[in-house]
Coordinates of C-alpha atoms in Angstrom, one line a residue:
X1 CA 17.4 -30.6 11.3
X2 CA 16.8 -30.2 7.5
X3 CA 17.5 -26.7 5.9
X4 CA 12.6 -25.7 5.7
X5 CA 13.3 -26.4 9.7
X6 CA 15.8 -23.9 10.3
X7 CA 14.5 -21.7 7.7
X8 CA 11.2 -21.6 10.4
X9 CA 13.0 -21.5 13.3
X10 CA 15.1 -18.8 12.2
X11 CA 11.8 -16.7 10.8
X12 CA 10.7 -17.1 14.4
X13 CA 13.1 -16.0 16.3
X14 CA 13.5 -13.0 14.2
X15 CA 10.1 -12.0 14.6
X16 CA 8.1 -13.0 11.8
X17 CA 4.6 -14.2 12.9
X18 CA 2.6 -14.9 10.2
X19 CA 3.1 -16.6 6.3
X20 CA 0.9 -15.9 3.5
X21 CA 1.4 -18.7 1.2
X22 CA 0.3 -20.2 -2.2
X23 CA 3.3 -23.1 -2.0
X24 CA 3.7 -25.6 -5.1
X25 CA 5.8 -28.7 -5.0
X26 CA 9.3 -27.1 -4.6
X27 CA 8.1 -26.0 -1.3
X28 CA 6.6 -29.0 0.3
X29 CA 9.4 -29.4 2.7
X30 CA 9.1 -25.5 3.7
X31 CA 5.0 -26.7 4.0
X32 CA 6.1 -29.5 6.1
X33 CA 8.2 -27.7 8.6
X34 CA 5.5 -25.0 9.2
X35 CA 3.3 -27.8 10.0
X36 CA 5.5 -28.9 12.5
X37 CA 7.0 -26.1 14.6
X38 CA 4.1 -23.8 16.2
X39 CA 4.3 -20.6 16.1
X40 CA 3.8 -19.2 12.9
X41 CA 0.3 -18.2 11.6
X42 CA 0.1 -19.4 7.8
X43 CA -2.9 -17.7 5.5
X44 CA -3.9 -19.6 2.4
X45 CA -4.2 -17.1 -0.9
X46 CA -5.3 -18.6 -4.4
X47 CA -2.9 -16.8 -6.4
X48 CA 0.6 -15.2 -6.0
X49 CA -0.3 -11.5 -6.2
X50 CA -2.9 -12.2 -3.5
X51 CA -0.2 -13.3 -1.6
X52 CA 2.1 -10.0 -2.1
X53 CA -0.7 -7.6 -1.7
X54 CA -1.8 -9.7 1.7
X55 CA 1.8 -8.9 2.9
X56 CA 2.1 -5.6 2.0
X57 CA -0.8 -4.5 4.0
X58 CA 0.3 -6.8 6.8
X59 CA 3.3 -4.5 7.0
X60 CA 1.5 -0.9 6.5
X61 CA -0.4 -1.8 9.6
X62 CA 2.1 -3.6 11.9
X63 CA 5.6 -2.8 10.9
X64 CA 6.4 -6.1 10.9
X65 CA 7.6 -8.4 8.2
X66 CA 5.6 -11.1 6.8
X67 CA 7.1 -14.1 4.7
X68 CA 5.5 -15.3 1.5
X69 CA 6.0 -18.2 0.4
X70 CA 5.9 -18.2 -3.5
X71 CA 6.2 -21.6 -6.3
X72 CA 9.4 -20.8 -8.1
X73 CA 10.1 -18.3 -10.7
X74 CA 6.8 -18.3 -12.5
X75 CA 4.7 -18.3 -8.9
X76 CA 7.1 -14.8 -8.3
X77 CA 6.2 -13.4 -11.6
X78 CA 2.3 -13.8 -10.6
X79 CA 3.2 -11.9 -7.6
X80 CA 5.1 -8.6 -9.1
X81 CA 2.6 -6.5 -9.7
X82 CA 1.9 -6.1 -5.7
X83 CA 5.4 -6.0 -4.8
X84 CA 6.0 -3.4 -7.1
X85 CA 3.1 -1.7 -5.5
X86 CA 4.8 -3.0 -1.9
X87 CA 8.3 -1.4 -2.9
X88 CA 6.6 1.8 -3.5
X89 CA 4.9 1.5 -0.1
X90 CA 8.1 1.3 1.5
X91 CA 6.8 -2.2 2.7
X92 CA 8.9 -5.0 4.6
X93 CA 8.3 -8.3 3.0
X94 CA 10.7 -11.7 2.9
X95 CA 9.7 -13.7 0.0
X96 CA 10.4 -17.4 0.5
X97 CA 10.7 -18.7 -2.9
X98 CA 11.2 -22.2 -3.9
X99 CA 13.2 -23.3 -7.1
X100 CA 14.9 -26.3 -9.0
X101 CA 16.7 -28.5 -6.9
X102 CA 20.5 -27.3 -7.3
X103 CA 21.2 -30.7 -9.3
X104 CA 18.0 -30.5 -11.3
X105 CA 18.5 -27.2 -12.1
X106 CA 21.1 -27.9 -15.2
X107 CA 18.3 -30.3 -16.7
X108 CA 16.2 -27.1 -17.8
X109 CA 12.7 -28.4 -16.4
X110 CA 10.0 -26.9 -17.4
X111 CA 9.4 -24.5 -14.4
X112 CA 13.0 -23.5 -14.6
X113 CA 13.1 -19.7 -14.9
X114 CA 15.8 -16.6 -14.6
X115 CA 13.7 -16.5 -10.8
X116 CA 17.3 -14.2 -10.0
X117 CA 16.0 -12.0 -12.6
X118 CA 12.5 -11.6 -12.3
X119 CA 13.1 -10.8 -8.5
X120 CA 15.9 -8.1 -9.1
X121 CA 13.3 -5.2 -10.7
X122 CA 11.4 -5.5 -6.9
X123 CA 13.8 -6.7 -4.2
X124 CA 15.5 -4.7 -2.3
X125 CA 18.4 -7.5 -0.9
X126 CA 18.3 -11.0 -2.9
X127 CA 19.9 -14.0 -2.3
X128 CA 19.8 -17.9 -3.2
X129 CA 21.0 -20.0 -1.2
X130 CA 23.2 -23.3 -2.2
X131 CA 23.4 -25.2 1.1
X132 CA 20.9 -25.9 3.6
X133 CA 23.4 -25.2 6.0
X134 CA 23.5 -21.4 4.7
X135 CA 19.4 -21.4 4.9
X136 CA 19.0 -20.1 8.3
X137 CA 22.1 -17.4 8.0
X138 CA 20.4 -16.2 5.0
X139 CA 16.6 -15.9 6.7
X140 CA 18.1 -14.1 9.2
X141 CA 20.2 -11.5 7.1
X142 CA 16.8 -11.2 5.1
X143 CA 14.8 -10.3 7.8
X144 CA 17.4 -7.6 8.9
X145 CA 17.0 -6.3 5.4
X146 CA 13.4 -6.3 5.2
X147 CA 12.9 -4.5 8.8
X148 CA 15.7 -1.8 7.7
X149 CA 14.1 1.6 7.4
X150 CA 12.0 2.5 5.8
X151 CA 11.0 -1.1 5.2
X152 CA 12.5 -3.4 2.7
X153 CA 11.9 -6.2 -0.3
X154 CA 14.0 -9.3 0.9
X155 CA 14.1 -12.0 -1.4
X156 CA 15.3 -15.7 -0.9
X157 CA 15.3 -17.9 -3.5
X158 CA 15.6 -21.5 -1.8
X159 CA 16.2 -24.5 -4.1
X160 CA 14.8 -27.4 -3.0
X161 CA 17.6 -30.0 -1.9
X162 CA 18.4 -26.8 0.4
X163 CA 14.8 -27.4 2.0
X164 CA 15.5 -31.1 2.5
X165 CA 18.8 -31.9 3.1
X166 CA 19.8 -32.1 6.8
X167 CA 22.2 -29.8 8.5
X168 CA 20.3 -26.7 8.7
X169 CA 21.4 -24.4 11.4
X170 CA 19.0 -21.9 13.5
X171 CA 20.5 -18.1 12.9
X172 CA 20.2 -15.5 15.5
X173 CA 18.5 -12.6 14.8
X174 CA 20.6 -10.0 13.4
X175 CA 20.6 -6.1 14.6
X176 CA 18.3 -3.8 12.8
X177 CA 20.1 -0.5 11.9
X178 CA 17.6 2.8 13.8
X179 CA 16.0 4.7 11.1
X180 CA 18.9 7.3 10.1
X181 CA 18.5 11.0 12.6
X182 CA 18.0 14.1 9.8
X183 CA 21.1 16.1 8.8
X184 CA 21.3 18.9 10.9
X185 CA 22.6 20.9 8.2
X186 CA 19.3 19.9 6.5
X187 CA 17.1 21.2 9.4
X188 CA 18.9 24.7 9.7
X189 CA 18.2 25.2 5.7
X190 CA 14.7 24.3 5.7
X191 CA 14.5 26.5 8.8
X192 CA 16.1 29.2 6.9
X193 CA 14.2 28.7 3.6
X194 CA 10.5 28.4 5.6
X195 CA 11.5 31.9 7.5
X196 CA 12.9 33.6 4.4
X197 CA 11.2 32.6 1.5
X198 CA 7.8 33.3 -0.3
X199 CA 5.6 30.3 -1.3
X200 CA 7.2 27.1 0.1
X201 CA 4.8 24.1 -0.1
X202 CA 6.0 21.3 2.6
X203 CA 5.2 18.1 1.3
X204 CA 4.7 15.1 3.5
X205 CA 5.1 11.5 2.4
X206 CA 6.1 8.2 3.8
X207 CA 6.1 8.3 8.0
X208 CA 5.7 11.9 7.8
X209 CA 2.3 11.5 7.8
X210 CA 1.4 9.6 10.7
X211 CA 0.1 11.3 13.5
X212 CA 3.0 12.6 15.5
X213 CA 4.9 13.6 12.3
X214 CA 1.8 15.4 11.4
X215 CA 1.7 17.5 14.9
X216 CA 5.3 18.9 14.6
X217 CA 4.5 19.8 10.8
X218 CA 1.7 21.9 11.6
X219 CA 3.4 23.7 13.8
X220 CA 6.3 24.5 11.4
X221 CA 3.7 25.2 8.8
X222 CA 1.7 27.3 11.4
X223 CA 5.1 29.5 12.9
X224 CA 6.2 30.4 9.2
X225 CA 3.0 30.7 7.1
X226 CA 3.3 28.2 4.7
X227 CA 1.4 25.6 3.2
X228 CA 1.3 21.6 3.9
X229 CA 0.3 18.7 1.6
X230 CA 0.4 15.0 1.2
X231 CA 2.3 12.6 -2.1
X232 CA -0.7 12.0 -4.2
X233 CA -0.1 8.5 -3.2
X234 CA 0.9 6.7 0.0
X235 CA 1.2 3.6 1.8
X236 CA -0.6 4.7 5.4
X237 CA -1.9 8.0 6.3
X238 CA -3.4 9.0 10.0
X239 CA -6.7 10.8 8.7
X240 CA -9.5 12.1 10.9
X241 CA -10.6 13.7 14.4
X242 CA -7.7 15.6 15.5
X243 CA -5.4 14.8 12.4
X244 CA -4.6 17.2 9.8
X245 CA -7.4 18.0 7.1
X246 CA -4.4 17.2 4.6
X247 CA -5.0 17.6 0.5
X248 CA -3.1 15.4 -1.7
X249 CA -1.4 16.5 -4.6
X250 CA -3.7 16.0 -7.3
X251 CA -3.5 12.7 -9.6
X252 CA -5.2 14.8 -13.1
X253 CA -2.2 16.7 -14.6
X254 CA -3.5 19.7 -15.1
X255 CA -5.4 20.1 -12.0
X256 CA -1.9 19.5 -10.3
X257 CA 0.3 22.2 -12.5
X258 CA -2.6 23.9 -11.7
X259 CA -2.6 23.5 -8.0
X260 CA 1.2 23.9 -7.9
X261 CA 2.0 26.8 -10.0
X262 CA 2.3 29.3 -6.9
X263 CA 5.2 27.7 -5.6
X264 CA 8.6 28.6 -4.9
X265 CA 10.4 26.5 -3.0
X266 CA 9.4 22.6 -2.3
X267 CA 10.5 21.1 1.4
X268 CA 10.5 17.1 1.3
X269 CA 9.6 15.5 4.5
X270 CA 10.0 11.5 3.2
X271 CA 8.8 12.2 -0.1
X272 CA 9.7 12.8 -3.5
X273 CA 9.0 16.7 -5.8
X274 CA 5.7 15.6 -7.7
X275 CA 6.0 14.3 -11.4
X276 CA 3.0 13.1 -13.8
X277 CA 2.1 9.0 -13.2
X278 CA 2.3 9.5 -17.1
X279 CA 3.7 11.7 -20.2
X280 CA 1.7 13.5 -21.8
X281 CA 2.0 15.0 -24.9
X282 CA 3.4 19.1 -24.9
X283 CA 2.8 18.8 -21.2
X284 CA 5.5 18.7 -18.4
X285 CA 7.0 16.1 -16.9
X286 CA 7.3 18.0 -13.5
X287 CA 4.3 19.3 -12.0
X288 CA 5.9 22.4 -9.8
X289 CA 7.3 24.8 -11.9
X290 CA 10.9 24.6 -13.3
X291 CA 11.9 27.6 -11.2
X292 CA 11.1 26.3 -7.7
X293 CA 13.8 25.2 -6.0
X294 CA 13.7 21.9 -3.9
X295 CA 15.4 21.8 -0.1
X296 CA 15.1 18.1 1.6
X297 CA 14.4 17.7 5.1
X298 CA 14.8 14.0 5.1
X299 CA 15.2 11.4 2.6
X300 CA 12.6 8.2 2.8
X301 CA 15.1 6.5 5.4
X302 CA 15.7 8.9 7.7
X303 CA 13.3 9.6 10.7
X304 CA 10.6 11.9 9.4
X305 CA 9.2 13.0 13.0
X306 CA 12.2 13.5 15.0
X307 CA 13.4 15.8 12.1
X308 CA 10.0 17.9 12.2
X309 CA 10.4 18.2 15.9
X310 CA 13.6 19.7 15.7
X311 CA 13.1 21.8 12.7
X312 CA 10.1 23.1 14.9
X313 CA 12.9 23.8 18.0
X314 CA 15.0 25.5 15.4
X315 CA 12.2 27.7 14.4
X316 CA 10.4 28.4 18.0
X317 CA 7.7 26.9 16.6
X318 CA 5.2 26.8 20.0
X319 CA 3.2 23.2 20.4
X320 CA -0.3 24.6 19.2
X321 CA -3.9 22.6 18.6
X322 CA -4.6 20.5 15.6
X323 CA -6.8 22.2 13.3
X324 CA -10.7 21.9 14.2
X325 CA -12.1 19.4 11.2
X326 CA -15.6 20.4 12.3
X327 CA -18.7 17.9 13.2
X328 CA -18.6 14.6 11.8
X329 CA -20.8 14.2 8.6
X330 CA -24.5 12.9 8.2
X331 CA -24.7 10.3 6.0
X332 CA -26.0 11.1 1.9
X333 CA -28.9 9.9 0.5
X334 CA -30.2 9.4 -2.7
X335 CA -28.7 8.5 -5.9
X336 CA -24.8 7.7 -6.0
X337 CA -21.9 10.1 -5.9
X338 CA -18.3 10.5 -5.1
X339 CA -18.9 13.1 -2.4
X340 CA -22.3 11.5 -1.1
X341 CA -20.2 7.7 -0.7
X342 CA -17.1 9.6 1.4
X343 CA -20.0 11.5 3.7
X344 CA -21.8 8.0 4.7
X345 CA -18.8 6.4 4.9
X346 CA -17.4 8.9 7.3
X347 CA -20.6 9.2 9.0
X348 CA -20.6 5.4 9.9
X349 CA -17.3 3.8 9.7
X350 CA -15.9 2.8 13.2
X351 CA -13.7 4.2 15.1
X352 CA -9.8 3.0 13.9
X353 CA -11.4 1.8 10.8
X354 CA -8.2 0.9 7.8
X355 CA -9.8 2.1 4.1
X356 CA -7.5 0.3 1.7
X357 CA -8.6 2.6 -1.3
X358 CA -8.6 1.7 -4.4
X359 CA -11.1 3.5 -5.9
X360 CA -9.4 5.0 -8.7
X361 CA -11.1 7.7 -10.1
X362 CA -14.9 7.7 -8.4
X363 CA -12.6 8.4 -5.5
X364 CA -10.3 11.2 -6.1
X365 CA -12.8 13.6 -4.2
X366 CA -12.8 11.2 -1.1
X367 CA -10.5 12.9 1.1
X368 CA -12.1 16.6 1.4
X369 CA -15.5 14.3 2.9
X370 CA -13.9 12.5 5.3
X371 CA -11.6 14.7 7.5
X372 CA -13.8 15.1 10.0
X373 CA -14.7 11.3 10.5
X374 CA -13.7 9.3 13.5
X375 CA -9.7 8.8 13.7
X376 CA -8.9 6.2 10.8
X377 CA -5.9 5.0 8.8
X378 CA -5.9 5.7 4.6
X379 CA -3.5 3.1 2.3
X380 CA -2.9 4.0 -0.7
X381 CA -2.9 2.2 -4.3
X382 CA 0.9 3.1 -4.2
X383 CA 2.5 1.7 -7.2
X384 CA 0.0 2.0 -9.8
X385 CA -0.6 -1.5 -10.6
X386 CA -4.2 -2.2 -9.9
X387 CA -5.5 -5.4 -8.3
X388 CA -3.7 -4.2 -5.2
X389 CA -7.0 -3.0 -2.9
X390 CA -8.6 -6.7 -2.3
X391 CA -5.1 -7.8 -1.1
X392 CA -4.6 -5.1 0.8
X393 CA -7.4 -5.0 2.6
X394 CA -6.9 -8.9 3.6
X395 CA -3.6 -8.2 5.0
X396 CA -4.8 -5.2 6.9
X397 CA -7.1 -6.7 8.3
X398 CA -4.6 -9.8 9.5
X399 CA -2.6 -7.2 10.9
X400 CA -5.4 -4.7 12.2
X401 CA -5.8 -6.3 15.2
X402 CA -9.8 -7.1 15.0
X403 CA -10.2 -3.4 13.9
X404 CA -12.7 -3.0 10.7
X405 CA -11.0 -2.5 7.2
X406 CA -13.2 -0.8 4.7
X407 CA -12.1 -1.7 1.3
X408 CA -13.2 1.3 -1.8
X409 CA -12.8 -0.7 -4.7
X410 CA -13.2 0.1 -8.5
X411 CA -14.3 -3.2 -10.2
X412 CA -12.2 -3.4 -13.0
X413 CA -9.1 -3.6 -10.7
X414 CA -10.6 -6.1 -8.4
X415 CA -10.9 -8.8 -10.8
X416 CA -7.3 -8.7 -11.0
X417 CA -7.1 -10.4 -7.3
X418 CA -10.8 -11.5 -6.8
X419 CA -9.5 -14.6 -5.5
X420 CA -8.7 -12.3 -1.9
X421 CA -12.6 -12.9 -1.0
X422 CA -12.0 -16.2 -0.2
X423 CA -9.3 -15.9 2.3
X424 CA -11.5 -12.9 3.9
X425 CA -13.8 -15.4 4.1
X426 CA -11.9 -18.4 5.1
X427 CA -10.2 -16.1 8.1
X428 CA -13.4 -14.7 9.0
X429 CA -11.8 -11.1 8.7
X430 CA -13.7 -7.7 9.3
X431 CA -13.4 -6.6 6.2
X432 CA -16.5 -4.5 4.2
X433 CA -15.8 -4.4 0.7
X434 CA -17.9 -2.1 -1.6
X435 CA -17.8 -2.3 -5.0
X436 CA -18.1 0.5 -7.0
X437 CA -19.6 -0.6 -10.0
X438 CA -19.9 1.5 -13.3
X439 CA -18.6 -1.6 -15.3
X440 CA -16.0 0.1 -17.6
X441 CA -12.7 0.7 -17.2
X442 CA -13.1 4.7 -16.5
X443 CA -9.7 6.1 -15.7
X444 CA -8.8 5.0 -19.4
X445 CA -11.7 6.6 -20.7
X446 CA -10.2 9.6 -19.1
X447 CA -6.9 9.1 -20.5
X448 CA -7.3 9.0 -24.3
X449 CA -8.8 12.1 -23.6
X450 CA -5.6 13.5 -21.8
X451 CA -3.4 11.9 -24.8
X452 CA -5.3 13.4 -27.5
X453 CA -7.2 10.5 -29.0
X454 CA -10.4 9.6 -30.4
X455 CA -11.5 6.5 -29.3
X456 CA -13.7 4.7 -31.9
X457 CA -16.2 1.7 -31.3
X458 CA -12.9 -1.2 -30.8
X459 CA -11.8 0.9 -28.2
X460 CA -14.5 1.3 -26.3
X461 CA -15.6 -2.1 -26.3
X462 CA -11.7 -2.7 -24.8
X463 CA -12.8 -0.2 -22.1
X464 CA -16.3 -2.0 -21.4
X465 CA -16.8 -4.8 -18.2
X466 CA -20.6 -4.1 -19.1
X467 CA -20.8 -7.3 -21.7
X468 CA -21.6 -9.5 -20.0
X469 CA -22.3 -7.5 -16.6
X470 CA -19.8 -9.4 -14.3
X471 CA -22.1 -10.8 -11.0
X472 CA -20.3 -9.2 -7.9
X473 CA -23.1 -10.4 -5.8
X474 CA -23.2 -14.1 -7.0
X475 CA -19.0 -14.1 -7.4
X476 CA -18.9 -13.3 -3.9
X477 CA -21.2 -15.8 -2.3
X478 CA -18.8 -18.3 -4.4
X479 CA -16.1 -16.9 -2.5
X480 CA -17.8 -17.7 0.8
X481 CA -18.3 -13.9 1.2
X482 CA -21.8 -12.7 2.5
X483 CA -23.1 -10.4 -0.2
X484 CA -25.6 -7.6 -1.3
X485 CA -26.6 -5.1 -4.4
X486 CA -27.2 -1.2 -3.7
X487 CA -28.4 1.1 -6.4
X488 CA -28.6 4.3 -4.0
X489 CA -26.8 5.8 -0.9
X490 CA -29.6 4.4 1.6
X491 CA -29.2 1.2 0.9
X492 CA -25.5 1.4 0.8
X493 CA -25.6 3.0 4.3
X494 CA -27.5 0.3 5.9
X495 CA -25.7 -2.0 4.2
X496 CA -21.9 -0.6 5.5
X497 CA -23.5 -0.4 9.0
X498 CA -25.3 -4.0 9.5
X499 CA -21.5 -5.2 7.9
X500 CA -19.7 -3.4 10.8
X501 CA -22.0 -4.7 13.6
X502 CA -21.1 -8.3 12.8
X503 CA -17.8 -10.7 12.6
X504 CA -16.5 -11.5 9.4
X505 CA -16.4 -10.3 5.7
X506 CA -19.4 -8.3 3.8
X507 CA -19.6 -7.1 0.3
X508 CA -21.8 -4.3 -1.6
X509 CA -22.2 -4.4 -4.8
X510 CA -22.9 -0.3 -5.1
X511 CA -24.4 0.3 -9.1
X512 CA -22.7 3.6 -9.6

C-alpha cells in the first residue's frame, strides 16, 4: 500500500464521503487511489475557490467533513478566499494538498511555495507530512480536528514521494471531543442579568440559531421580557413556518448604532458583541454603545442549545408556542424590487429549500419577506469575501440530500466563481440560481458614500460591469446550465417555479 491508498482508506473510515477536487500533477497518485478504492464520491470544480466554497456548504448542511483536494501552494492560494469565508462559518473542511516531492523540494521548482504559510492565516490544525508511512496517522488526526466543535480548518500538506512511496498504513479513526456543556456559572449570571436588568438584547449566532436553540431562546426571551436577534452574518439559519421571525443586526453602520443604541447589557449565545465589517471615519468601531455591558452564555464551541435549555430551567421559563409568522406570502408582480423578489420567492420556494445568499445589498431587506415561508435553511456570505454564493450553493446542494437550493446572487460576486455552473450542471444538482443583475458593483457605490468621498468619472467606471454588459444567459448555457432573462417579477415567478418542478440546475438572469 503506497502512502494516496492509505490516505483514502483512512478518509473512509473516518467518515468522509465525498472529495471536491481540482488535482494537478503533485496529486496524481492521490487521483489514482480514489479511482481505485470505492467509496468516496469525487466532484470536479474548475478552479480552487470553487472547490473551498463547494466544501464549505457541504458542511453547513451535513456536519460532515469533506476533503479538498488542492495543487500545491499556488492551487491553495486560489482557494483562500472561501476558506476564509469557511473559517468564519465555523465549517469542517480537510484540505488534501499536494506539494514538491520531499527531495525535489531543495531544487526551488517553479511551483514551490511557502504552501505552510499561505495555509496558516485559514487552518485551524496544519500538518505536512514527511513519510508515507505517517500519511494515514496524519488524515486521521485531521479529520478529528476538522469534526471538533464547532467545526474545524484541517490542513495537510502531502508531498508527493509521501503519495507514492509504499508503506502507507490505514489509521483508525480518532475520538471526536462532544461539543463543550456551558459553564454553569455562565447560566446563573445570564439568568440573573435577564431577570434584573433593563434592556438586554440576546444575540444568537452559530448553532444557536437552529431550530431547537431557537425554541428554548424564545422562551428565555419570552419569561424575562427581553429582546432576541441574529449576527448579521451566519453560516446556517432555521428560517420559516414555526421558526423565529428573527432580525439580523444590521450590515449599514448607522442603521446598526442606530438599532442598538437602547441597549444595556448584550447576552452571547455562540456569537460575538457586533462591530462594523469596516472603519469608518469619526464613527465607532463598536456598534452597541460603550456603556453596555457584555455577559457570555456560551462561547462558539460550547453547546448553544443545551445551555438555552437550562438557562430556561434556571429561569422557570414554561415551553410556550413559537411566534405566529402569519400566512405565507403571494407572490409580487410587476417591476423588480428587493421586497417584491423575497415575497415570490417565499411564496414559491419548496418546502426545505437551502437559499445560499449572496445577494449583497439588493438583499438586505430579504429576511422581513420571508418569515412566513415554508420551513427553509438561510447561509450566509460569512466571511466577506465574495464569490462565495455559486460555491455554496453547489455544495449545498451535494449535501442537501435532493432538497432544492435557491442561490440570491449579486453579479459582480459571481464572476468571481462562475466556473461553479458547470459542476451544477455536470452533477445535475437542484440548484436555481438567479442573478440579480444591475451590472455595477453597488455595495461600493454605497461605501464611498459612507467614507466621505466623491467619486469622479475613473471611479465609477471601476465600479461599472455595464461595459460591455456581461451575457448571464449565454455564459450559462456555456456552462451546461439551462438558462433564461427576466425583466419583471412575473416572469421571474414562472421562471423560479418551472426551475423547481424539474431535476437539475436553472438560471435567471433577473434585470434589476
Amino acid at each position: 500500500m503506497n502512502g494516496a491508498e492509505s490516505l483514502v482508506h483512512t478518509l473512509l473510515g473516518c467518515g468522509v464521503e465525498v472529495c471536491f477536487a481540482n488535482p494537478g500533477t503533485s496529486e496524481m497518485h492521490f487521483v489514482a487511489a480514489l479511482d481505485r478504492i470505492p467509496g468516496m464520491k469525487c466532484v470536479l470544480g474548475l478552479q480552487e475557490n470553487v472547490v473551498t466554497g463547494m466544501a464549505d456548504g457541504y458542511w453547513r448542511m451535513t456536519e460532515k467533513p469533506a476533503a479538498t483536494l488542492l495543487h500545491c501552494g499556488p492551487g491553495l492560494a486560489n482557494g483562500l478566499a472561501n476558506l476564509h469565508n469557511a473559517r468564519r462559518a465555523r465549517s469542517g473542511i480537510v484540505n488534501c494538498v499536494g506539494d514538491q516531492a520531499t527531495y525535489h523540494r531543495p531544487f526551488d521548482a517553479p511551483l514551490t511555495a511557502d504552501t505552510e504559510g499561505w495555509a496558516r492565516g485559514v487552518s485551524h490544525w496544519m500538518r505536512t507530512s514527511t513519510r508515507a508511512t505517517d500519511v494515514g496517522a496524519d488524515a486521521a488526526a485531521a479529520v478529528q480536528a476538522a469534526r471538533t466543535s464547532p467545526g474545524q480548518i484541517a490542513t495537510m500538506i502531502l508531498p508527493s514521494d509521501t503519495c507514492w512511496d509504499e508503506g502507507g498504513v490505514v489509521a483508525a479513526p480518532l475520538p471526536v471531543p462532544a461539543a463543550q456543556p456551558a459553564d454553569p456559572h455562565a447560566v446563573r449570571n445570564v439568568a440573573r442579568v435577564l431577570r434584573e436588568k433593563k434592556n438586554v438584547l440576546i444575540l444568537l449566532g452559530g448553532k444557536a440559531l437552529r431550530e431547537g436553540a431557537q425554541a428554548f431562546a424564545w422562551r428565555a426571551a419570552q419569561a424575562t421580557g427581553h429582546r432576541l436577534l441574529a449576527e448579521g452574518s451566519n453560516g446556517r439559519v432555521a428560517r420559516g413556518q414555526g421558526r423565529l421571525p428573527l432580525e439580523r443586526v444590521p450590515y449599514p453602520a448607522d442603521v446598526a448604532i442606530n438599532a442598538l443604541k437602547w441597549v444595556e447589557h448584550v447576552v452571547l449565545v455562540n456569537a460575538k458583541a457586533p462591530v462594523g465589517f469596516f472603519a469608518y471615519p469619526g464613527k465607532p468601531s463598536r456598534h452597541y454603545p460603550e456603556t453596555a455591558e457584555v455577559h457570555v452564555l456560551t462561547r462558539f464551541e460550547q453547546d448553544a442549545e443545551a445551555a438555552l435549555r437550562a438557562l430556561c430551567e434556571e429561569l422557570g421559563a414554561p415551553a410556550i408556542p413559537m411566534p405566529d409568522v402569519g400566512a405565507r406570502p403571494e407572490r409580487a408582480r410587476g417591476g423588480p424590487t428587493p421586497e417584491g423578489l423575497a415575497r415570490t420567492v417565499a411564496a414559491l420556494m419548496p418546502e426545505e429549500a437551502i437559499i445560499a445568499d449572496e445577494s449583497v445589498s439588493f438583499g438586505r431587506g430579504f429576511y422581513s419577506e420571508t418569515f412566513a415561508a415554508p420551513k427553509h435553511d438561510w447561509l450566509h456570505i460569512t466571511g466577506g469575501a465574495i464569490g462565495c454564493g455559486l460555491p455554496l450553493a453547489t455544495g449545498a446542494a451535494v449535501g442537501g440530500g435532493g432538497r432544492r437550493v435557491i442561490n440570491l446572487q449579486a453579479d459582480g460576486s459571481a464572476m468571481y466563481t462562475v466556473q461553479a455552473l458547470w459542476t451544477q450542471a455536470r452533477e445535475r444538482l437542484p440548484v436555481t440560481t438567479v442573478i440579480l443583475s444591475n451590472r455595477k458593483y453597488q455595495i461600493l457605490l454605497g461605501e464611498y458614500q459612507n467614507v466621505g468621498a466623491n467619486p469622479g468619472p475613473t471611479a465609477m467606471n471601476m465600479l461599472d460591469l455595464g461595459n460591455p454588459d456581461i451575457g448571464w444567459v449565454k455564459m450559462a448555457e456555456a456552462m451546461g446550465v439551462e438558462a433564461a432573462q427576466a425583466t419583471t417579477l412575473d416572469q421571474v415567478g414562472d421562471l423560479m417555479a418551472q426551475s423547481f418542478a424539474r431535476p437539475g440546475p436553472f438560471l435567471i438572469e433577473l434585470v434589476i
